[in-house]
Amino acid sequence: MKTCPRSLVQTALLVFALPWYPAVAAHTLELAQATYRVSDPPTLHAGEPSTAEEGKDRHLRFQIVRNGDRSQPCSVEYRTLADGTASPGVDFVPQTGVLHFAANEQYKEAAVPVLDDGVVEGLPETVRFELFNPSQGVAIGQRVGESFIRDDEVPTTLDVNFRPEVGAASILAVQPDGKILVRGWSPDAFRIGSRWSAMARLHADGSVDREFFVDVDLSEGLANPALVPGGGMIISGVFKLVNGVPRRGLARLRSNGQLDTTFVPADEATAGFLEHGSWPGVVVLRSGRVVLWNPWDSSVGPVALHPDGSIDTEFIRNAMKAFGSRGSLVSIKEHHDGRLLCILQSGFGETVTQSLIALREDGTSDPDFVESSAAFIVGVFPLADGRIAVSYERRGLALEAGLTDRATLSYLTAQGRVKKTVSLPDGYSGVPLLEQDGKVYWAGVRFQGGYRAWIQRMDAEGRWDPDFISPMLVPVDTLSYLNVFASLHQGGLLCWTAPRLSHPLDHSFWESPGLVRILTRDIPASSFAWSPNSVAREGAPVAEVRVHRLGDLSRPAAVNFATRDGRARAGFNYVATQGVLRFEPLESRKTIQVPLINITKFEGAPDFVIELSQPSDPSAVLARPLSVRIYDDEPGILPETFWRRPDGAVQFKMTVASGVSHVIENSSDLRSWRLVDAFAAESPLAMEFEDWPDLMGPWFYRVRRR
């Protein structure tokens, strides 16, 4: 009789990270190494551990494996134990039962209901189970197994009360007054009043500054602006007009967005960039000199300009001599002593080499600086004490394979000598972002079955800070969505990153505009925040809104709440509600329920407001009033979302009934209607729609049940 070897995994390893840092929690379950033949007596084992997410998964599952002879049915009893870190009756429902294996069946699962206790517990909790009393002739090998419940009330450093009033946008810079510059990807990226702007400026709370407006005739993208010492900014891109004034690819704006006419860059300074359809990297030095380079095309640049826009030929000549045969300029950072830290690149593909050198203020080489090189120098950041934070990769990221040589984060002296080096795990890449209170923030990309961003903090000696836990970002398709840019803002770290976040309060997908603020200092002793995506559907009995308590949870806390009218009216759309939320020690969330009233008239998406007030701790930080939209269950177009874009497209949102067929029609005279689209709605909330009419209009649209 032929035998078939059956092998068990020697060690099953489950790692949980919030996100990665070296002192990560790990749990291992050892299984005996063995080889089985089908002729061996049947043996049952507790299988590999699984993980359930509290608040998301209803059951935690245990796997039981049968090895050896599987030709006959068998059974075994199981029960959950009370000796894990999870508490029976609080974190899970204790279970006991019998598992019956049919002939030739190798795997069985036992399901344990998971409870959502609302208490911050941090690391995953273990639930252990035991196998006992097998049927006659059946042995038990690994008798005890364990699985994990991942807490959904994790301590968070994400400022959930910062909600910028812009769509898809990336951060550009933070001005000295705390206002935030953001960019879009087209000349009509932002609608400010009745005008369109390629840039926008946000107040410190995320609201749009209606006084800031920049009119740029972009044909491609707009680069990150470089702030000018004393106020204002340099912008670059593929454009020829700024606020109606000729400027070829480069302009200086005042802090309010108005064109600074005292800076007139020479046309030849940007001609090479515009000819190649690209925009330059820009750095503004403390002297007011502007340096341009093209990180994508080594045949263009560098170019240096005096503060008035005229070309600085001496600096260019000195810099090109210093670069020599090291290759083209990739990046520039100005050191606090006025020197320029330059990354140069030579070679292509697998032979590429990048070097870090230093230039004096006049562009000549600093002979005392120790040059360093690697396949890829990911980032450079000069620190306040004169040291230089650098990240290296020996071979660079192999994006498709997700492979990288071990990347290193290094601290150099002011003269480029290595003082401290920390290695990252395989698959990680990182860059130094900024410095605050003597600590350095690093961010990067992890490849483990998909890209994720991570942010971490080091102290002045290069040790990871275990008290800093940043929100983990959801996977994205390409690195283009992970251009992590950061700046200090309102005591936090302002980041532009993935357009969708895994929200730390309830693990829901948070449709972020790509701009978030991470708290870098201690959370106030007590603070309250709303759960994301708080919307309601007309026809539902109540609108449910979660309130999360952050900070010190060791003591009881209370906060008042009350509704008030927005466009929705109490007694007509909803029932006015008020009360007190009382939190027990370690309790982190409560739910407010507001009864809804269903009317048959289409009203679009009227909103009501919930406000928090009178916290038991007077120093507590309260979330801003929350607007809760009630999406109509009668089909119709939301008038405030209807607009015609500059490209001629018509765009709007509409409410629809879930699971019902609808049609969208348009008309030019309100008498004859033409079918535009027919569909069965899947989403119970508002749906977006866009259309490109054949003629310029006017066009009228309607949506109705089919």
XYZ file of C-alpha atoms in Angstrom:
706
model
C 0.000 0.000 0.000
C 1.366 3.408 -0.966
C 1.799 5.977 1.765
C 1.130 9.670 1.527
C 3.251 11.897 3.804
C 1.291 14.518 5.699
C 3.213 17.325 7.416
C 2.051 19.706 10.062
C 3.339 23.228 10.292
C 6.012 23.361 12.921
C 5.267 26.857 14.163
C 2.352 29.137 13.437
C 3.167 32.786 14.042
C 0.614 35.564 14.344
C 1.903 39.130 14.554
C -0.283 42.122 15.340
C 1.089 45.619 14.826
C -0.325 49.087 15.530
C 1.472 49.806 13.138
C 5.012 48.318 12.919
C 7.720 49.236 15.302
C 10.503 47.035 16.639
C 8.834 46.285 19.976
C 5.855 44.661 18.265
C 3.668 42.209 20.162
C 3.880 38.632 18.910
C 2.081 35.468 19.843
C 3.217 31.998 18.871
C 1.520 28.669 19.049
C 3.824 25.663 18.924
C 2.692 22.512 17.138
C 4.662 19.315 17.347
C 6.587 18.464 14.201
C 5.420 15.138 12.821
C 4.991 13.121 9.643
C 1.764 11.179 9.170
C 0.744 8.416 6.861
C -2.849 7.630 5.946
C -2.386 4.245 7.624
C -1.551 5.833 10.989
C -4.247 5.928 13.691
C -6.420 9.062 13.461
C -5.121 11.980 15.518
C -6.873 15.305 16.166
C -5.017 18.585 16.684
C -5.893 22.175 17.486
C -5.102 23.997 14.238
C -3.546 27.334 13.381
C -4.858 30.428 15.187
C -7.277 32.864 13.569
C -8.176 36.466 14.352
C -11.565 38.162 14.687
C -12.046 41.926 14.775
C -14.222 43.170 17.595
C -17.173 45.149 16.293
C -16.797 43.668 12.799
C -16.651 39.854 12.987
C -19.515 38.121 14.745
C -17.579 34.917 15.426
C -14.065 33.798 16.257
C -13.245 30.484 14.597
C -11.103 27.606 15.824
C -9.710 25.050 13.414
C -9.395 21.370 14.274
C -7.269 19.123 12.026
C -7.487 15.340 11.638
C -4.371 13.467 10.458
C -3.658 9.826 9.877
C -6.469 7.430 8.952
C -9.510 9.425 7.829
C -11.518 6.558 6.348
C -13.976 6.375 9.265
C -16.204 9.010 10.920
C -15.110 10.283 14.322
C -15.978 12.957 16.861
C -14.434 15.058 19.600
C -15.746 17.441 22.223
C -14.423 20.991 22.673
C -14.807 23.835 25.143
C -13.487 27.355 25.552
C -11.227 28.032 28.507
C -11.157 30.967 30.885
C -7.351 31.239 31.170
C -6.747 33.460 28.105
C -6.462 37.245 28.223
C -10.004 37.617 26.836
C -12.785 37.497 29.436
C -15.670 35.022 29.046
C -19.015 36.794 28.978
C -17.322 40.133 28.261
C -15.203 39.537 25.165
C -16.757 36.259 23.963
C -19.593 33.828 24.725
C -18.244 30.612 26.292
C -18.901 27.570 24.137
C -18.884 23.808 24.457
C -19.916 21.277 21.860
C -19.163 18.223 19.748
C -17.519 18.194 16.323
C -18.376 15.310 14.004
C -15.950 14.390 11.215
C -17.397 12.537 8.240
C -15.365 9.898 6.429
C -12.362 11.469 4.625
C -13.057 14.875 6.223
C -9.870 16.471 7.513
C -10.853 19.923 8.849
C -13.580 21.201 11.148
C -14.266 24.635 12.644
C -15.860 25.687 15.907
C -17.416 29.159 16.074
C -17.350 31.319 19.224
C -19.542 34.485 19.326
C -17.515 37.685 19.823
C -18.798 40.452 22.108
C -18.047 44.170 21.630
C -17.288 45.463 25.114
C -16.438 49.095 24.274
C -13.332 49.015 26.492
C -9.839 49.989 25.352
C -7.682 46.880 25.612
C -4.899 47.597 23.130
C -3.196 44.401 22.002
C -5.200 41.394 20.741
C -6.724 39.220 23.463
C -6.367 35.450 23.422
C -9.201 32.938 23.599
C -8.053 29.385 24.367
C -9.960 26.191 23.701
C -9.459 22.534 24.576
C -10.212 19.262 22.801
C -11.305 16.298 24.932
C -13.227 13.015 24.915
C -12.526 11.835 21.345
C -14.417 8.886 19.899
C -12.979 5.405 20.362
C -9.697 4.756 18.566
C -8.957 8.444 17.996
C -6.004 10.173 19.682
C -5.557 13.861 20.530
C -2.209 15.437 19.657
C -2.247 19.222 20.191
C -4.980 19.394 22.849
C -5.117 23.168 23.491
C -5.288 25.897 20.834
C -5.849 29.614 20.826
C -7.119 32.395 18.594
C -7.267 36.176 18.948
C -9.774 39.006 19.228
C -8.444 42.279 17.882
C -9.663 45.297 19.845
C -11.512 48.018 17.948
C -11.062 50.603 20.714
C -7.389 51.282 20.074
C -5.615 54.330 21.516
C -5.378 56.684 18.562
C -3.246 59.610 17.606
C -5.387 60.562 14.601
C -7.120 63.911 15.106
C -10.626 62.841 14.115
C -11.952 66.369 14.687
C -9.859 67.750 11.806
C -12.042 67.397 8.687
C -10.808 69.582 5.798
C -13.457 71.033 3.480
C -11.805 69.955 0.239
C -12.095 66.974 -2.037
C -9.154 65.003 -3.372
C -6.169 67.255 -2.713
C -2.589 67.042 -1.564
C -0.909 69.210 1.011
C 1.523 71.743 -0.351
C 2.815 73.687 2.622
C 1.851 75.213 5.954
C 2.250 78.982 6.153
C 3.689 80.671 9.263
C 0.176 81.759 10.319
C -0.967 78.101 10.438
C -2.981 78.190 7.229
C -2.637 75.166 4.938
C -1.945 75.320 1.204
C -3.345 72.442 -0.855
C -3.335 71.704 -4.555
C -5.519 69.852 -6.999
C -4.629 68.273 -10.322
C -6.260 70.721 -12.722
C -6.984 74.472 -13.080
C -10.541 73.840 -11.846
C -9.643 71.670 -8.865
C -11.416 73.869 -6.286
C -14.599 75.826 -6.556
C -14.243 78.934 -4.384
C -17.476 80.873 -4.605
C -18.196 81.219 -8.322
C -14.532 80.873 -9.368
C -12.212 77.937 -10.018
C -8.725 77.628 -8.564
C -5.823 75.194 -8.924
C -4.881 75.859 -5.287
C -6.793 76.437 -2.094
C -5.921 77.581 1.389
C -7.467 76.118 4.506
C -7.868 77.658 7.920
C -6.367 75.798 10.866
C -9.622 73.882 11.434
C -9.765 72.671 7.814
C -12.357 75.138 6.507
C -11.673 76.832 3.150
C -10.278 80.385 3.123
C -12.586 82.133 0.630
C -10.187 85.080 0.277
C -7.390 83.001 -1.255
C -7.560 82.467 -5.014
C -4.980 81.501 -7.668
C -5.849 81.450 -11.371
C -3.288 79.304 -13.240
C -3.721 78.043 -16.826
C -2.335 74.593 -16.051
C -1.939 72.063 -18.841
C -0.288 69.542 -16.496
C 0.144 69.359 -12.727
C 1.240 71.924 -10.188
C 4.332 71.206 -8.103
C 4.575 71.708 -4.363
C 5.305 75.387 -3.686
C 8.379 76.459 -1.787
C 7.713 78.965 0.986
C 9.712 82.182 0.771
C 11.361 83.432 3.988
C 9.312 86.348 5.277
C 6.110 85.234 3.527
C 4.878 84.196 0.126
C 5.683 81.173 -2.016
C 7.230 80.049 -5.298
C 4.972 77.904 -7.497
C 6.045 75.893 -10.526
C 4.257 73.851 -13.154
C 3.375 73.669 -16.823
C 1.622 77.032 -17.165
C 2.039 80.361 -18.970
C -0.338 82.670 -17.083
C -0.819 83.367 -13.366
C -3.749 85.597 -12.401
C -3.772 86.815 -16.010
C -0.080 87.870 -16.046
C 2.493 86.042 -18.245
C 4.679 83.690 -16.213
C 6.308 80.681 -17.908
C 6.278 77.789 -15.467
C 7.474 79.762 -12.437
C 5.973 82.539 -10.315
C 6.204 84.026 -6.840
C 2.971 84.634 -4.966
C 2.321 86.692 -1.899
C 0.890 84.899 1.147
C -2.688 85.744 0.062
C -2.243 84.229 -3.413
C -1.705 87.486 -5.291
C 1.112 87.565 -7.862
C 4.373 89.139 -6.633
C 5.324 91.283 -9.642
C 8.807 92.064 -8.238
C 9.920 88.525 -9.110
C 10.202 88.142 -12.897
C 11.982 84.874 -13.773
C 13.880 84.824 -17.052
C 12.091 82.776 -19.721
C 15.205 80.715 -20.377
C 15.200 79.609 -16.725
C 12.146 77.394 -17.272
C 12.264 76.825 -21.041
C 13.927 73.431 -20.668
C 11.292 72.231 -18.206
C 8.340 73.365 -20.341
C 9.808 71.803 -23.480
C 9.890 68.442 -21.702
C 6.337 68.866 -20.371
C 7.442 68.715 -16.755
C 7.777 71.013 -13.802
C 10.920 71.540 -11.731
C 11.691 70.824 -8.148
C 12.121 74.116 -6.278
C 13.975 75.146 -3.142
C 14.142 78.708 -1.814
C 17.289 79.400 0.182
C 17.487 81.687 3.200
C 19.320 84.210 1.040
C 16.286 84.402 -1.262
C 18.078 82.545 -4.078
C 15.858 80.036 -5.928
C 17.262 76.707 -7.192
C 15.391 74.625 -9.784
C 16.064 71.096 -10.989
C 14.295 68.337 -12.850
C 14.305 65.065 -10.879
C 12.838 63.197 -13.882
C 15.206 64.405 -16.623
C 18.939 64.762 -16.034
C 19.378 66.827 -19.223
C 17.551 69.790 -17.625
C 18.934 71.929 -14.815
C 19.974 72.754 -12.253
C 19.093 76.442 -12.605
C 19.714 79.093 -9.938
C 17.966 82.489 -9.780
C 18.653 85.636 -7.798
C 15.805 86.945 -5.580
C 14.599 89.150 -8.476
C 14.365 86.206 -10.911
C 17.543 86.815 -12.911
C 19.818 83.832 -13.556
C 22.733 83.250 -11.168
C 25.329 81.965 -13.639
C 28.137 81.758 -11.079
C 26.210 79.415 -8.800
C 25.261 77.188 -11.766
C 28.879 77.013 -12.938
C 30.165 76.118 -9.455
C 27.450 73.500 -8.861
C 28.014 71.745 -12.191
C 31.740 71.561 -11.414
C 30.989 70.098 -7.980
C 28.632 67.484 -9.420
C 31.287 66.339 -11.885
C 30.584 62.814 -13.131
C 28.372 61.868 -10.189
C 25.260 62.315 -12.322
C 22.140 64.453 -12.284
C 20.543 66.295 -9.379
C 17.650 64.457 -7.701
C 16.961 66.471 -4.554
C 18.199 69.441 -2.503
C 17.799 70.270 1.195
C 19.282 73.358 2.847
C 21.228 72.721 6.038
C 20.818 75.132 8.948
C 24.343 76.460 8.330
C 23.456 77.446 4.742
C 25.045 74.494 2.931
C 23.045 72.523 0.369
C 22.683 68.754 0.822
C 22.341 67.299 -2.676
C 21.372 63.825 -3.842
C 22.915 62.949 -7.227
C 22.144 59.946 -9.396
C 24.173 58.110 -12.016
C 23.544 54.926 -13.966
C 20.273 53.239 -14.862
C 18.255 50.235 -13.728
C 20.230 47.809 -11.595
C 23.411 49.878 -11.988
C 21.926 53.078 -10.543
C 23.907 54.773 -7.771
C 22.936 57.811 -5.715
C 25.367 60.002 -3.814
C 24.971 62.559 -1.032
C 27.269 65.578 -1.241
C 27.273 69.082 0.264
C 27.640 72.456 -1.503
C 28.562 75.785 -0.007
C 26.226 78.753 -0.442
C 28.021 79.811 -3.631
C 27.585 76.350 -5.189
C 31.163 75.144 -4.657
C 31.804 71.727 -3.155
C 32.347 71.366 0.609
C 35.643 69.431 0.787
C 35.143 68.553 4.489
C 31.877 66.692 3.879
C 32.185 62.885 3.714
C 30.335 61.745 0.606
C 28.091 58.687 0.974
C 26.372 56.577 -1.683
C 23.810 53.804 -2.076
C 21.548 52.394 -4.745
C 18.785 54.599 -3.421
C 18.908 57.507 -0.956
C 15.257 57.773 -0.026
C 15.331 61.023 1.933
C 17.476 63.607 3.719
C 16.499 65.902 6.587
C 18.819 68.301 8.472
C 18.211 68.361 12.250
C 18.301 71.346 14.584
C 21.489 70.174 16.334
C 23.395 70.039 13.015
C 23.110 66.295 12.449
C 21.580 64.924 9.246
C 18.920 62.194 9.107
C 19.245 60.019 5.979
C 17.548 56.856 4.761
C 19.419 54.465 2.449
C 18.532 51.371 0.481
C 21.274 49.198 -0.921
C 19.241 48.078 -3.907
C 15.988 50.050 -3.820
C 12.438 48.798 -3.900
C 11.519 46.101 -6.428
C 7.892 47.148 -6.637
C 6.381 44.190 -8.431
C 8.122 41.607 -6.275
C 7.818 43.617 -3.080
C 11.479 42.996 -2.305
C 14.098 45.281 -0.879
C 17.490 44.940 0.677
C 17.394 45.906 4.321
C 16.823 49.670 4.368
C 18.650 51.733 6.973
C 17.788 54.954 8.765
C 20.980 56.785 9.637
C 22.049 59.809 11.625
C 25.105 61.606 10.211
C 27.217 64.317 11.739
C 27.155 67.745 10.103
C 30.170 66.616 8.067
C 28.504 63.431 6.827
C 30.076 60.837 9.139
C 27.756 58.045 10.305
C 26.844 58.393 13.971
C 23.895 55.967 14.367
C 22.200 53.463 12.039
C 18.921 51.590 12.508
C 17.861 48.783 10.150
C 14.268 48.394 8.969
C 12.635 44.996 8.466
C 12.573 43.500 4.972
C 9.933 45.079 2.768
C 10.086 48.484 4.483
C 11.196 51.802 3.035
C 11.240 55.070 4.954
C 12.105 58.770 4.821
C 12.767 61.357 7.554
C 9.873 63.822 7.634
C 10.517 66.456 10.279
C 11.649 67.178 13.801
C 9.661 68.257 16.848
C 10.754 68.563 20.476
C 14.015 66.766 19.663
C 12.227 63.771 18.139
C 12.394 62.790 14.474
C 9.361 61.529 12.574
C 9.912 58.948 9.855
C 7.370 57.714 7.316
C 7.425 55.206 4.545
C 5.945 52.243 2.756
C 5.663 48.641 3.823
C 5.171 45.887 1.278
C 3.549 42.808 2.769
C 0.968 41.527 0.319
C 0.230 45.130 -0.691
C 1.441 48.640 0.074
C 0.776 50.250 3.432
C 2.085 53.508 4.810
C 3.623 53.793 8.240
C 4.714 56.715 10.433
C 6.962 56.383 13.469
C 8.979 58.523 15.852
C 12.571 58.291 17.126
C 14.152 60.056 20.050
C 17.362 62.065 19.772
C 19.472 58.918 20.258
C 17.835 56.992 17.441
C 15.558 54.810 19.578
C 11.998 54.068 18.470
C 9.338 55.645 20.664
C 6.949 52.868 21.805
C 4.446 55.449 23.108
C 3.763 56.808 19.629
C 1.142 54.722 17.822
C 0.116 56.117 14.462
C -2.961 55.087 12.482
C -2.258 52.335 9.949
C -3.344 53.181 6.440
C -5.257 50.824 4.172
C -3.505 49.189 1.200
C -3.333 51.108 -2.070
C -2.504 50.004 -5.583
C 0.613 52.028 -6.292
C 3.161 54.181 -4.548
C 1.765 57.242 -6.342
C -0.921 57.368 -3.648
C 1.638 57.298 -0.867
C 3.591 60.487 -1.441
C 3.637 61.108 2.278
C 4.273 64.785 2.889
C 4.125 66.236 6.340
C 4.436 69.464 8.243
C 3.956 70.492 11.843
C 0.562 72.058 12.382
C -1.383 72.961 15.516
C 0.671 70.604 17.685
C 0.279 67.763 15.210
C 1.677 66.155 12.096
C -0.213 67.161 8.959
C 0.032 64.455 6.302
C -1.144 63.935 2.769
C -1.388 60.255 2.074
C -3.745 57.490 0.968
C -7.227 58.683 -0.039
C -8.856 56.067 2.208
C -7.928 55.437 5.820
C -8.708 52.591 8.159
C -10.287 54.744 10.839
C -8.691 54.042 14.245
C -11.892 54.544 16.218
C -14.045 51.869 14.608
C -11.907 50.414 11.761
C -14.361 51.619 9.132
C -13.083 52.845 5.783
C -12.956 56.613 6.202
C -13.265 58.461 2.908
C -10.563 60.975 3.701
C -9.679 63.799 1.314
C -6.090 62.650 1.684
C -5.297 65.269 4.316
C -5.146 64.189 7.958
C -3.630 65.479 11.181
C -1.860 63.109 13.549
C -1.482 64.269 17.135
C 2.193 64.248 18.084
C 1.804 65.441 21.644
C -0.262 63.905 24.413
C -3.989 63.672 23.833
C -5.794 65.983 26.284
C -6.791 64.376 29.574
C -10.253 63.916 28.127
C -11.606 64.588 24.650
C -14.601 63.528 22.598
C -14.855 62.794 18.885
C -17.534 61.702 16.436
C -17.399 58.458 14.513
C -16.791 59.044 10.779
C -19.430 58.787 8.047
C -22.343 59.752 10.318
C -25.319 59.702 7.949
C -28.916 58.520 8.175
C -31.457 57.113 5.774
C -35.053 58.248 5.723
C -37.197 55.201 6.403
C -34.875 53.907 9.127
C -36.344 54.188 12.629
C -33.393 56.098 14.092
C -30.145 57.794 13.166
C -27.263 56.356 15.191
C -24.178 58.441 15.921
C -21.225 57.171 17.936
C -19.306 59.387 20.325
C -15.753 58.283 21.182
C -13.863 59.273 24.305
C -10.088 59.715 23.917
C -7.251 60.388 26.316
C -7.310 59.297 29.967
C -10.015 56.646 30.300
C -9.227 55.633 33.877
C -11.964 57.822 35.383
C -15.684 58.232 34.725
C -16.728 61.033 32.392
C -19.910 62.645 31.145
C -20.913 65.072 28.419
C -24.246 66.584 27.382
C -25.647 66.359 23.860
C -28.539 68.016 22.057
C -29.887 68.231 18.506
C -30.803 71.397 16.633
C -32.214 72.134 13.216
C -30.148 72.457 10.086
C -32.149 72.062 6.897
C -34.013 69.258 8.616
C -36.737 70.354 11.037
C -37.524 68.837 14.410
C -41.032 67.385 14.448
C -41.048 67.069 10.662
C -37.877 65.191 9.690
C -36.650 64.012 13.091
C -37.491 64.109 16.800
C -35.539 66.626 18.860
C -33.285 64.714 21.249
C -31.062 65.674 24.161
C -29.444 63.918 27.083
C -26.257 63.048 28.935
C -23.673 60.463 27.896
C -22.098 58.836 30.964
C -18.885 56.871 30.467
C -17.685 54.336 33.013
C -13.922 53.917 33.608
C -12.245 52.382 30.520
C -15.434 52.836 28.488
C -14.558 54.571 25.230
C -17.761 54.996 23.244
C -21.471 55.671 23.460
C -24.222 55.802 20.835
C -26.750 58.603 20.407
C -30.058 57.576 18.818
C -32.208 60.227 17.148
C -35.695 59.058 15.996
C -36.459 59.852 12.330
C -39.765 60.757 10.693
C -40.510 59.390 7.232
C -42.359 61.746 4.896
C -43.334 61.064 1.279
C -42.162 64.420 -0.052
C -38.712 64.582 -1.712
C -36.408 66.872 0.256
C -32.994 65.697 -0.884
C -30.650 65.342 2.075
C -31.666 67.736 4.855
C -29.412 67.746 7.879
C -29.698 68.244 11.598
C -26.878 69.100 14.001
C -25.735 67.400 17.211
C -23.697 69.434 19.686
C -21.725 68.319 22.728
C -21.524 70.579 25.782
C -20.820 70.760 29.520
C -18.252 67.955 29.914
C -17.663 66.718 33.444
C -13.995 67.667 32.981
C -13.927 71.399 32.131
C -10.582 70.958 30.328
C -11.978 68.337 27.948
C -11.759 69.025 24.213
C -15.109 68.671 22.443
C -15.653 67.758 18.816
C -17.102 70.431 16.586
C -20.903 70.236 16.081
C -21.721 67.326 13.778
C -24.021 67.703 10.781
C -25.997 64.496 10.159
C -27.598 64.202 6.736
C -30.880 62.339 6.282
C -30.786 60.916 2.774
C -34.228 60.781 1.197
C -35.727 57.440 0.205
C -37.660 59.157 -2.606
C -35.618 59.484 -5.821
C -34.401 62.950 -6.716
C -31.397 65.156 -7.497
C -29.637 67.067 -4.722
C -29.710 70.622 -6.122
C -26.644 71.840 -4.202
C -24.513 69.192 -5.949
C -25.638 70.000 -9.507
C -23.088 71.877 -11.594
C -21.592 72.008 -15.047
C -17.841 71.572 -15.129
C -15.530 73.610 -17.387
C -15.011 70.512 -19.572
C -18.742 70.520 -20.392
C -19.706 67.569 -18.206
C -22.776 67.695 -15.974
C -22.259 66.298 -12.481
C -24.676 65.765 -9.598
C -25.647 63.504 -6.703
C -29.037 61.864 -6.349
C -30.960 59.895 -3.751
C -32.402 56.550 -4.783
C -34.275 53.643 -3.245
C -32.067 50.607 -2.658
C -32.876 47.558 -4.791
C -35.270 49.462 -7.056
C -34.793 50.159 -10.785
C -34.394 53.842 -11.710
C -33.942 55.902 -14.851
C -32.133 59.197 -15.424
C -33.517 61.436 -18.169
C -32.641 64.842 -19.575
C -34.480 67.452 -21.580
C -33.796 70.795 -23.200
C -37.399 72.042 -23.040
C -38.972 70.235 -20.036
C -41.480 68.611 -22.421
C -39.684 65.787 -24.226
C -37.346 63.634 -22.127
C -34.492 61.458 -23.358
C -33.240 58.357 -21.534
C -29.665 58.843 -20.273
C -29.202 55.819 -18.045
C -31.122 52.998 -16.367
C -29.890 51.157 -13.289
C -30.850 49.260 -10.162
C -29.540 51.091 -7.108
C -27.333 49.158 -4.723
C -26.337 51.945 -2.343
C -28.971 53.183 0.099
C -27.324 56.610 0.197
C -26.586 59.296 -2.384
C -25.117 58.224 -5.725
C -22.877 60.323 -7.970
C -23.584 60.709 -11.674
C -21.942 62.554 -14.546
C -22.984 63.056 -18.159
C -21.525 64.711 -21.260
C -24.472 66.207 -23.183
C -24.131 66.403 -26.971
C -24.991 70.114 -26.997
C -24.014 72.931 -24.680
C -27.548 73.195 -23.300
C -29.496 74.263 -21.458
C -30.189 70.784 -20.120
C -32.550 69.665 -17.375
C -32.225 66.337 -15.557
C -34.533 64.166 -13.492
C -34.378 60.756 -11.808
C -37.400 58.558 -11.162
C -38.370 55.001 -10.386
C -38.720 52.863 -13.463
